[in-house]
Coordinates of C-alpha atoms and ligand atoms in Angstrom, one line a residue:
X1 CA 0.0 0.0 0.0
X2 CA 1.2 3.5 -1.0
X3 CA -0.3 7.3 -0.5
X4 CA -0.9 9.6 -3.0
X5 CA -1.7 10.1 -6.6
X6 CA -0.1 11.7 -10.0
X7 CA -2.1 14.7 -9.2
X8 CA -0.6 14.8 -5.6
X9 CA 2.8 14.0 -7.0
X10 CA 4.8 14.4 -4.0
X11 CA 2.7 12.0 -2.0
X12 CA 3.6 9.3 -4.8
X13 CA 7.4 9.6 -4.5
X14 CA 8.4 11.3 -1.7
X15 CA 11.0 13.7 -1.2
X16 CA 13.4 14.7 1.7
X17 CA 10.8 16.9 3.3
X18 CA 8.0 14.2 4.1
X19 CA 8.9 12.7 7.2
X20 CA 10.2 9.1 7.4
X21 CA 8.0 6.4 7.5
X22 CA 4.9 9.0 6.3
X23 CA 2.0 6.3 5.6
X24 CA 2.7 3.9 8.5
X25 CA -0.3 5.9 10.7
X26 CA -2.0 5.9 8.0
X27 CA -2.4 2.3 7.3
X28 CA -1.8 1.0 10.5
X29 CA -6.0 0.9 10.9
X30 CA -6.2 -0.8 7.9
X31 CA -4.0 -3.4 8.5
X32 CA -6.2 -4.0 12.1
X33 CA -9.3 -3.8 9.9
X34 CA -8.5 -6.2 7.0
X35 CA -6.6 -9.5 8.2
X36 CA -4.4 -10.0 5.8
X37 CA -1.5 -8.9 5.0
X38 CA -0.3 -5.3 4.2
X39 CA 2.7 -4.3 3.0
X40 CA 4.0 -0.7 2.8
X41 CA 6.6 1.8 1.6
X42 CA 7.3 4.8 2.0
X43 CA 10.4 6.5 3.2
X44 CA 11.5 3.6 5.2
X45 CA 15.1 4.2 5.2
X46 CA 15.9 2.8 8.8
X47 CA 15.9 -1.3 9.8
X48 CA 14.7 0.3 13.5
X49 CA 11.2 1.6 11.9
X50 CA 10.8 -1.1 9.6
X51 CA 11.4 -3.4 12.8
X52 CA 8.9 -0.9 14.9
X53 CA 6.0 -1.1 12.4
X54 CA 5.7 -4.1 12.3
X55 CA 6.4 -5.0 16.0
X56 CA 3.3 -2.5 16.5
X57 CA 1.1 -4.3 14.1
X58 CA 1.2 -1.0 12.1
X59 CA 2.1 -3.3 8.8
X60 CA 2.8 -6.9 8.4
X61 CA 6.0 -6.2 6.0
X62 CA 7.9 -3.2 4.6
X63 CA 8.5 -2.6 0.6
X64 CA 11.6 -1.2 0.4
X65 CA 11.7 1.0 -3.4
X66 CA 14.5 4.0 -3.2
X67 CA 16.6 2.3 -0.2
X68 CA 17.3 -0.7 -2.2
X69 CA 18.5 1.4 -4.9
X70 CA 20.9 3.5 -2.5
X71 CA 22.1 0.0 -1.0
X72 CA 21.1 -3.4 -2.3
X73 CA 22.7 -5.1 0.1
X74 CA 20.0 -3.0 2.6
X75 CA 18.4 -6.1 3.7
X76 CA 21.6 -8.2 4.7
X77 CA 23.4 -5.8 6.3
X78 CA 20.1 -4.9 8.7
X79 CA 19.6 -9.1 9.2
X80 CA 23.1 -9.1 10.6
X81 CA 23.2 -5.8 12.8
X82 CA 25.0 -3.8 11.4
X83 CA 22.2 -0.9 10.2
X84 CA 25.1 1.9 10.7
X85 CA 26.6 0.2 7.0
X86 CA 23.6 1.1 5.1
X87 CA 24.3 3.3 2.5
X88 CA 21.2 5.9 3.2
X89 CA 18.8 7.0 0.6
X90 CA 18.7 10.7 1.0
X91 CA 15.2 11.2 -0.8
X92 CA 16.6 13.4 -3.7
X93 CA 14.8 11.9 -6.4
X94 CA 17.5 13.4 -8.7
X95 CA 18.5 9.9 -10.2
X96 CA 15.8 7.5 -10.0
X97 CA 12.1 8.9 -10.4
X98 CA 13.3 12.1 -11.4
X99 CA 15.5 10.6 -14.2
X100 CA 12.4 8.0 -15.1
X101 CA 10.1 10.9 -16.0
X102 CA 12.9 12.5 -17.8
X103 CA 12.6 9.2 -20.1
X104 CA 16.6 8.2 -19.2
X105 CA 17.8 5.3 -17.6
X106 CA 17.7 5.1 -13.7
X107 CA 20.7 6.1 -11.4
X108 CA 20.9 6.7 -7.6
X109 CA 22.4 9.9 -6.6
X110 CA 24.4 7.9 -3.6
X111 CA 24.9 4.6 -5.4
X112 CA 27.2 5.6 -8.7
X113 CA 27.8 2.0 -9.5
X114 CA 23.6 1.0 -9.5
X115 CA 23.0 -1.5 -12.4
X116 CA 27.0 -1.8 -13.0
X117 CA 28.1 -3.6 -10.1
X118 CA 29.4 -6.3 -12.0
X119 CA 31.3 -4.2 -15.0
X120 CA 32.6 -1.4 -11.9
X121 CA 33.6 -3.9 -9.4
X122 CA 36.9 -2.5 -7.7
X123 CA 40.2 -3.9 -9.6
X124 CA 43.5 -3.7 -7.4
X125 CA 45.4 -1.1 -8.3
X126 CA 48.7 -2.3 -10.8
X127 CA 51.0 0.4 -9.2
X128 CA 50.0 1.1 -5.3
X129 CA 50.1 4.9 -5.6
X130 CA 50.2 8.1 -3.0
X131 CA 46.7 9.7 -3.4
X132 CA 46.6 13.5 -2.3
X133 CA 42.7 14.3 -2.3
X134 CA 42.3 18.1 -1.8
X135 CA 38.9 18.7 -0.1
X136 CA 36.7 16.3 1.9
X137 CA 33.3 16.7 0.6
X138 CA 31.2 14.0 -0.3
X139 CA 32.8 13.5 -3.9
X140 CA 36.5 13.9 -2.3
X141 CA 35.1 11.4 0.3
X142 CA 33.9 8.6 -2.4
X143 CA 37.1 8.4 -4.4
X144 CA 39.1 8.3 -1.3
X145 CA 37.3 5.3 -0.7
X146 CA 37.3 3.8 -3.8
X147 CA 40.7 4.4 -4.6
X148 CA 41.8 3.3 -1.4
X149 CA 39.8 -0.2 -1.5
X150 CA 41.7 -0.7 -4.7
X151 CA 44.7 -0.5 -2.0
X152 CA 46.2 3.1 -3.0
X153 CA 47.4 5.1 0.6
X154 CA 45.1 7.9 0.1
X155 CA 44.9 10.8 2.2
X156 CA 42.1 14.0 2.2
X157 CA 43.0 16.9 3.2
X158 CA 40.2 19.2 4.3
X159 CA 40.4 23.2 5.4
X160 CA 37.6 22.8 7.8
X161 CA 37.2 21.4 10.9
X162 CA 34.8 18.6 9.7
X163 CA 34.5 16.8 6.4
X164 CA 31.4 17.4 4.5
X165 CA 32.1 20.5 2.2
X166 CA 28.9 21.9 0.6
X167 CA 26.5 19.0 1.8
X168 CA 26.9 20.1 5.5
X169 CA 25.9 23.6 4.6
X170 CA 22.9 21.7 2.8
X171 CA 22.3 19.5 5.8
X172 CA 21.4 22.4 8.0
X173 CA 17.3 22.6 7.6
X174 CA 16.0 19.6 10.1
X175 CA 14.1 17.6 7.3
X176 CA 17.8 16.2 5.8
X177 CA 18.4 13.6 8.9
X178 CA 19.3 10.9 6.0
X179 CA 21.3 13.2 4.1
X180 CA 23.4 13.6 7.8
X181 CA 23.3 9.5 7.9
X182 CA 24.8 9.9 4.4
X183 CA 27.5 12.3 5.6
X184 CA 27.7 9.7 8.6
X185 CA 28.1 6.3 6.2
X186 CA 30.6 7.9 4.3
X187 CA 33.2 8.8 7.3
X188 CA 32.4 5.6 8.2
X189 CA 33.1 3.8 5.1
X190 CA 36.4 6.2 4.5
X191 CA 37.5 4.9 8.3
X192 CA 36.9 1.4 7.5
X193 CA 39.1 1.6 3.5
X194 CA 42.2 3.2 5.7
X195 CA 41.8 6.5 3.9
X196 CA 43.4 9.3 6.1
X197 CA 42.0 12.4 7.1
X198 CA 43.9 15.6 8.0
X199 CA 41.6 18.2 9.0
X200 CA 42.1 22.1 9.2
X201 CA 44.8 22.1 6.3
X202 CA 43.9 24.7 3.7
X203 CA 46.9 25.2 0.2
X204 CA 48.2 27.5 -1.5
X205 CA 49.6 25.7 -5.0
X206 CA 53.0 26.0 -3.5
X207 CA 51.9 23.8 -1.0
X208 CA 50.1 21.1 -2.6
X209 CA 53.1 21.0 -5.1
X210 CA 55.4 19.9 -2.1
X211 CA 53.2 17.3 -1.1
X212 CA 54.9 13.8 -1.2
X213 CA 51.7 12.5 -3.6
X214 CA 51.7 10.4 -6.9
X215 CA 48.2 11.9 -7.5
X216 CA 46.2 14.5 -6.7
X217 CA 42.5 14.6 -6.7
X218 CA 41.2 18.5 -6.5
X219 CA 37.6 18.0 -5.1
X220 CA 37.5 22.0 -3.9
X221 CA 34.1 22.6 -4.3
X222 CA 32.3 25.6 -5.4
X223 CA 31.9 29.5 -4.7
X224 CA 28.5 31.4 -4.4
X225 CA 28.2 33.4 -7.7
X226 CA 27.3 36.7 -6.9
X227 CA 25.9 38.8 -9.3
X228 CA 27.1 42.3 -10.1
X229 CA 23.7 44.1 -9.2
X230 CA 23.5 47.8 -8.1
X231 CA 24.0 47.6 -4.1
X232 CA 24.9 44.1 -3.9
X233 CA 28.3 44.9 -1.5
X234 CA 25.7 46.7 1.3
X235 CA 25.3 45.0 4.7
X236 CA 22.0 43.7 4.3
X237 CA 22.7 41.2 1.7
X238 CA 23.9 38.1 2.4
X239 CA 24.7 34.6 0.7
X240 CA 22.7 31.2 0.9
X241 CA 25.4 29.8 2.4
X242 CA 25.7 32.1 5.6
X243 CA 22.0 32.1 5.9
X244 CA 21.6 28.9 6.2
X245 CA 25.1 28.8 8.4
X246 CA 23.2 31.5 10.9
X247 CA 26.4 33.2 10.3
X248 CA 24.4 36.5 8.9
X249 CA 21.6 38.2 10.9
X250 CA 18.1 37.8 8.8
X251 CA 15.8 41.0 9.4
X252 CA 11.9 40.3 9.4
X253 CA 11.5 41.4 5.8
X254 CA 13.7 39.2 3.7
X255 CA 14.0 38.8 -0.3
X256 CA 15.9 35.6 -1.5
X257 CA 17.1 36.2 -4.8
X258 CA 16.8 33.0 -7.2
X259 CA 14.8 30.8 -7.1
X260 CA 16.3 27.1 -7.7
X261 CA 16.3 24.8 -5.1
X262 CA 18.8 26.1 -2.8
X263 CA 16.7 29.3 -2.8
X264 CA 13.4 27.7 -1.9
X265 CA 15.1 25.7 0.8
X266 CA 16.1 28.8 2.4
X267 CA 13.0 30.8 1.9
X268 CA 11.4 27.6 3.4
X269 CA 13.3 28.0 6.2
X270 CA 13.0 31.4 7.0
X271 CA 9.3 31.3 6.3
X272 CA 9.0 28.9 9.1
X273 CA 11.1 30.9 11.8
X274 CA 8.6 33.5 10.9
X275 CA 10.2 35.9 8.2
X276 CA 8.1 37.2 5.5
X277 CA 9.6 36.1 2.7
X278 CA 9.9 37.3 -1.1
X279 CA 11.2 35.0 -3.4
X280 CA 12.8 36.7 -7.0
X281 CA 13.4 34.5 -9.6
X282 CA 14.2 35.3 -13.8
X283 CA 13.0 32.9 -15.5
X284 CA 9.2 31.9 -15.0
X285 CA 9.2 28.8 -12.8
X286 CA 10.7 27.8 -9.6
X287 CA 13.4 25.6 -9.7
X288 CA 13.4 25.5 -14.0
X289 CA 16.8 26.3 -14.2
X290 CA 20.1 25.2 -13.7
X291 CA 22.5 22.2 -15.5
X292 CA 20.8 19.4 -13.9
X293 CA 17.1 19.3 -13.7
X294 CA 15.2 18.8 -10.5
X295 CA 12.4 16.4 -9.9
X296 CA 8.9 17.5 -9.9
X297 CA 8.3 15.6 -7.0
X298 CA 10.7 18.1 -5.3
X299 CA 9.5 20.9 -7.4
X300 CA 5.9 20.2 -6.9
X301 CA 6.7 19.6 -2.9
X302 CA 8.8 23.0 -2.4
X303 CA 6.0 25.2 -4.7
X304 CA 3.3 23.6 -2.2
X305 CA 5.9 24.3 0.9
X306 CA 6.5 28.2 0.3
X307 CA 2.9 28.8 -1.3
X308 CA 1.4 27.0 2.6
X309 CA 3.6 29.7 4.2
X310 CA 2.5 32.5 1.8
X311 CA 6.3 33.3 0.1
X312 CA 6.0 36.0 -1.9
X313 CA 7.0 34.3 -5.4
X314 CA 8.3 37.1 -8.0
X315 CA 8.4 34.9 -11.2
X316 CA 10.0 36.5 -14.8
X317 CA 11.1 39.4 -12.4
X318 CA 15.0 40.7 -12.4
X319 CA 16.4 42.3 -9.7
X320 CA 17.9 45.6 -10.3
X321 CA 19.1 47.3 -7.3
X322 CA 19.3 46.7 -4.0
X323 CA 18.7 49.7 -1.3
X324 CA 19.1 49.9 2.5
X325 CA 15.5 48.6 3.5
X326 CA 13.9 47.4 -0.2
X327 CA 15.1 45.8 -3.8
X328 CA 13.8 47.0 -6.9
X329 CA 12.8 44.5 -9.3
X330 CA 11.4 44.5 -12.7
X331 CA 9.0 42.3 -14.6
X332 CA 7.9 43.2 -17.9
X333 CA 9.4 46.6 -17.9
X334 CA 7.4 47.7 -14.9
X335 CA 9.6 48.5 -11.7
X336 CA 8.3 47.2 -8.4
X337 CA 10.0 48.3 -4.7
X338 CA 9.6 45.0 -2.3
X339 CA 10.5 45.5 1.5
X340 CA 14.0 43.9 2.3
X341 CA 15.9 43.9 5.6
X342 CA 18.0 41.3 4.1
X343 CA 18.4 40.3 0.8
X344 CA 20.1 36.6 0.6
X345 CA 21.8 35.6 -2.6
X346 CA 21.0 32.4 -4.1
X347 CA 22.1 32.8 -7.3
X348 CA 24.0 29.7 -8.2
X349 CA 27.9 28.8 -7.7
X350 CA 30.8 28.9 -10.0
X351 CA 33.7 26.3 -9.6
X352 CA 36.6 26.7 -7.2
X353 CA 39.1 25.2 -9.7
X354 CA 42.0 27.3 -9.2
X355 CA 44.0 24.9 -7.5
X356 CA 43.6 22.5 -10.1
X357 CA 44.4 25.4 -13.3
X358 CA 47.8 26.0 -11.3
X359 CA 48.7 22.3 -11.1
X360 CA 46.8 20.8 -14.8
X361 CA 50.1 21.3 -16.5
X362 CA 52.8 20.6 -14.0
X363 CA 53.7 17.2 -15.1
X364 CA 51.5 15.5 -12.4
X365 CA 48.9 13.1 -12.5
X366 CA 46.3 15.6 -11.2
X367 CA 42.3 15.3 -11.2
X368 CA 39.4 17.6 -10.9
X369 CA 36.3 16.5 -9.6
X370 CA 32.7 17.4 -8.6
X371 CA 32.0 21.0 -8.0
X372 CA 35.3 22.2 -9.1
X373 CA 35.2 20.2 -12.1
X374 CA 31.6 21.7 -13.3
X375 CA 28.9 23.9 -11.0
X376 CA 26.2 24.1 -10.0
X377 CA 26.2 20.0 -9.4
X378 CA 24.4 17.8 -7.4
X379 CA 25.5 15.2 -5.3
X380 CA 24.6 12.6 -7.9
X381 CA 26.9 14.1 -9.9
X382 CA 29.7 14.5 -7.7
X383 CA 29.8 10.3 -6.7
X384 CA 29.4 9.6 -10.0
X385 CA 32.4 11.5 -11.0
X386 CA 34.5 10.5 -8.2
X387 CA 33.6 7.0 -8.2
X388 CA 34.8 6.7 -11.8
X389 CA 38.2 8.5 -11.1
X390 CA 38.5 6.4 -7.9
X391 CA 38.6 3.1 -10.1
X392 CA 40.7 5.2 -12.7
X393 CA 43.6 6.0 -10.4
Ligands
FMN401 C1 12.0 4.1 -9.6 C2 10.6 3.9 -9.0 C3 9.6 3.3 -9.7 C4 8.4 3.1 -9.1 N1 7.4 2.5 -9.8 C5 6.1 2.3 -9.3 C6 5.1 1.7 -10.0 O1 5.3 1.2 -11.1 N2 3.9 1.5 -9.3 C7 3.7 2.0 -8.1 O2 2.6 1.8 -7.5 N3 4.6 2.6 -7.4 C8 5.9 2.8 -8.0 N4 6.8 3.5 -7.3 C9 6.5 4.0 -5.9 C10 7.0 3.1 -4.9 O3 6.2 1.9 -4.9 C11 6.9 3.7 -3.5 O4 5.5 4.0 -3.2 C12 7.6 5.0 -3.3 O5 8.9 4.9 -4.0 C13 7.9 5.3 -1.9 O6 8.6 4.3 -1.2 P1 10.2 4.3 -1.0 O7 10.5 5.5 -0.1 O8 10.5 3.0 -0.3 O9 10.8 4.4 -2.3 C14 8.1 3.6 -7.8 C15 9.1 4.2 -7.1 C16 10.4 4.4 -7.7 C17 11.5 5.1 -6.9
SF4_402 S1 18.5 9.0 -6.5 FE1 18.1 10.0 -4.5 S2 16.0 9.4 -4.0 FE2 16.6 8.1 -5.7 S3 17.2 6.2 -4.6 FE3 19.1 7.4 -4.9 S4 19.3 8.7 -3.0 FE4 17.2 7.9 -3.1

């Protein structure tokens, strides 16, 4: 038994910000009512709930659809106690339902080697190699791991005080608890393939050129692009990133400019701390822009999300100034003046691949991946990427 319908699209295939387990009090009076057996999906990532629903008589069995795809081996590794190895579905719909409707074949955004495990099974490495990987994001994080099974001595070397790069920015609003499993697995899994970590150690070329490394893997993520807009340097404008941090003060009056996903996920968050929120976007739809397409699961979910919480959504409107207390924005050639406190940048990102420019041509075997390689990306992307170079190395 599943919830929902194509005309409540989210309900069918749900995204990161339904709950866990969403139809299990639902159907548990059915299950009571009927007398046979019911069986039920639905966001049931976790061995625990599975193991609690039906302990509870809320089902008689769990389907399991997206987990399976972010970890086949879901089943085994919960039937011998050991849930913390599951691989977590993070419920981006990015490579499996959203790439279905898309009429492509199916991928999992956390699972690069889905449908190829037999033709991308790890080969040892011929030549045992030194593997520098600059930046400890998820995609630095998956070749370290692959390249390191294939018994390479790989070490990441992260400027931050935790690894995680962009995801743990993206990990902030409450609703991404798998996504923070998925951040979890993969120190796990890095830990358990002998990759080493050294954390708080930020470059300069010079640097990374002294390393003692055969290779060098340049997973330095991405910048916020920043748009060269009339009062875009004052203090009331800020960037996604910070927002979401809490690392910039957010007035009561706020204007989020862009509207992809990033953008609605901070205007969603805002809107429920209690901001009035304005969101300003140029082309005319949320979320229609950017390389990689987002699903209209996610889409449809966010749109419903910001319009429950009354955003203000400026569609086929550019922004053209920002002042001390408003923006001015323009759609079809008529100027509007919207109340802003603080105006918060979400206007994509641009790769941070200057490390890797410096080092391309100094005679050393030297790759780029995920965000530095091509931005705006998507953590699909990124492991699929990384997990190619990491069997490449
Ligand atoms: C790739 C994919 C294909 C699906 N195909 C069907 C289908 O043909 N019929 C159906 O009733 N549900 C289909 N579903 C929905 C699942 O049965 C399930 O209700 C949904 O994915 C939520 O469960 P999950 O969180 O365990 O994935 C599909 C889901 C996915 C991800
Ligand atoms: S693509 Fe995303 S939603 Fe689909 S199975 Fe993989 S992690 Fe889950």
């Amino acid at each position: 038994m599943g919830n929902g319908s194509y005309d409540a699209f989210h309900w069918l295939y749900p995204p990161m910000y339904h709950k866990e387990g969403l139809w299990l009090d639902d159907v548990a009076p059915l299950t009571k009512a009927v007398g046979i057996p019911v069986i039920c999906p639905g966001k049931i990532i976790r061995p625990e709930m599975a193991d609690e629903a039906i302990r509870e008589g809320k089902i008689t069995a769990v389907a399991l659809g997206r987990a399976l795809l972010a970890d086949s081996d879901w089943v085994n590794k919960a039937a011998s106690g050991k849930p913390e190895d599951i691989r977590p579905c993070i419920g981006c719909n990015v490579g499996c339902i959203g790439r279905i409707f898309a009429g492509k074949t199916m991928l999992c955004a956390v699972n690069a080697n889905l449908f190829h495990e037999a033709e991308q099974a790890l080969i040892p490495a011929e030549t045992p190699k030194k593997v520098a990987v600059i930046g400890g994001g998820v995609g630095g994080m998956e070749v370290a791991r692959i390249a390191a099974r294939r018994g390479h001595d790989v070490t990441i070397y992260e400027k931050a005080d935790r690894l995680g790069g962009m995801t743990l920015v993206a990990n902030v609003p409450d609703y991404k608890n798998a996504s923070r499993r998925l951040l979890k697995w993969f120190e796990k899994d890095i830990r358990e393939a002998g990759v080493k970590v050294e954390l708080n150690r930020e470059f300069s070329v010079d640097d990374v050129k002294n390393l003692d490394a055969d290779a060098f893997v340049i997973s330095t993520g991405a910048f916020p692009k920043i748009p060269r807009i009339p009062g875009v340097e004052r203090e009331n404008v800020t960037t996604a990133i910070d927002a979401l941090l809490g690392k910039a003060e957010i007035g009561q009056n706020v204007v989020v400019v862009g509207g992809g996903q990033v953008g609605c996920e901070v205007a969603y968050e805002l809107l429920r701390d209690g901001k009035r929120v304005a969101v300003v976007e140029f082309l005319n739809g949320l979320m229609a822009g950017g390389k990689e397409p987002v699903s209209a699961a996610v889409v449809l979910m966010l749109q419903d999300l910001l319009n429950y919480y009354k955003a203000d959504i400026r569609l086929s409107s550019a922004l053209k100034e920002i002042r001390e207390n408003s923006v001015l924005i323009e759609k079809d050639g008529s100027t509007q003046e919207l109340p802003a406190d603080t105006v918060i940048m979400a206007t994509g990102f641009v790769e941070n691949n200057s490390l890797y420019n410096a080092l391309k041509d100094s005679g050393k075997e030297v790759y780029v991946v995920g965000d530095a390689r091509r931005s705006p990306g998507n953590i699909m992307r990124s492991v699929a990427d990384d997990n190619e170079v990491g069997r490449k190395i």
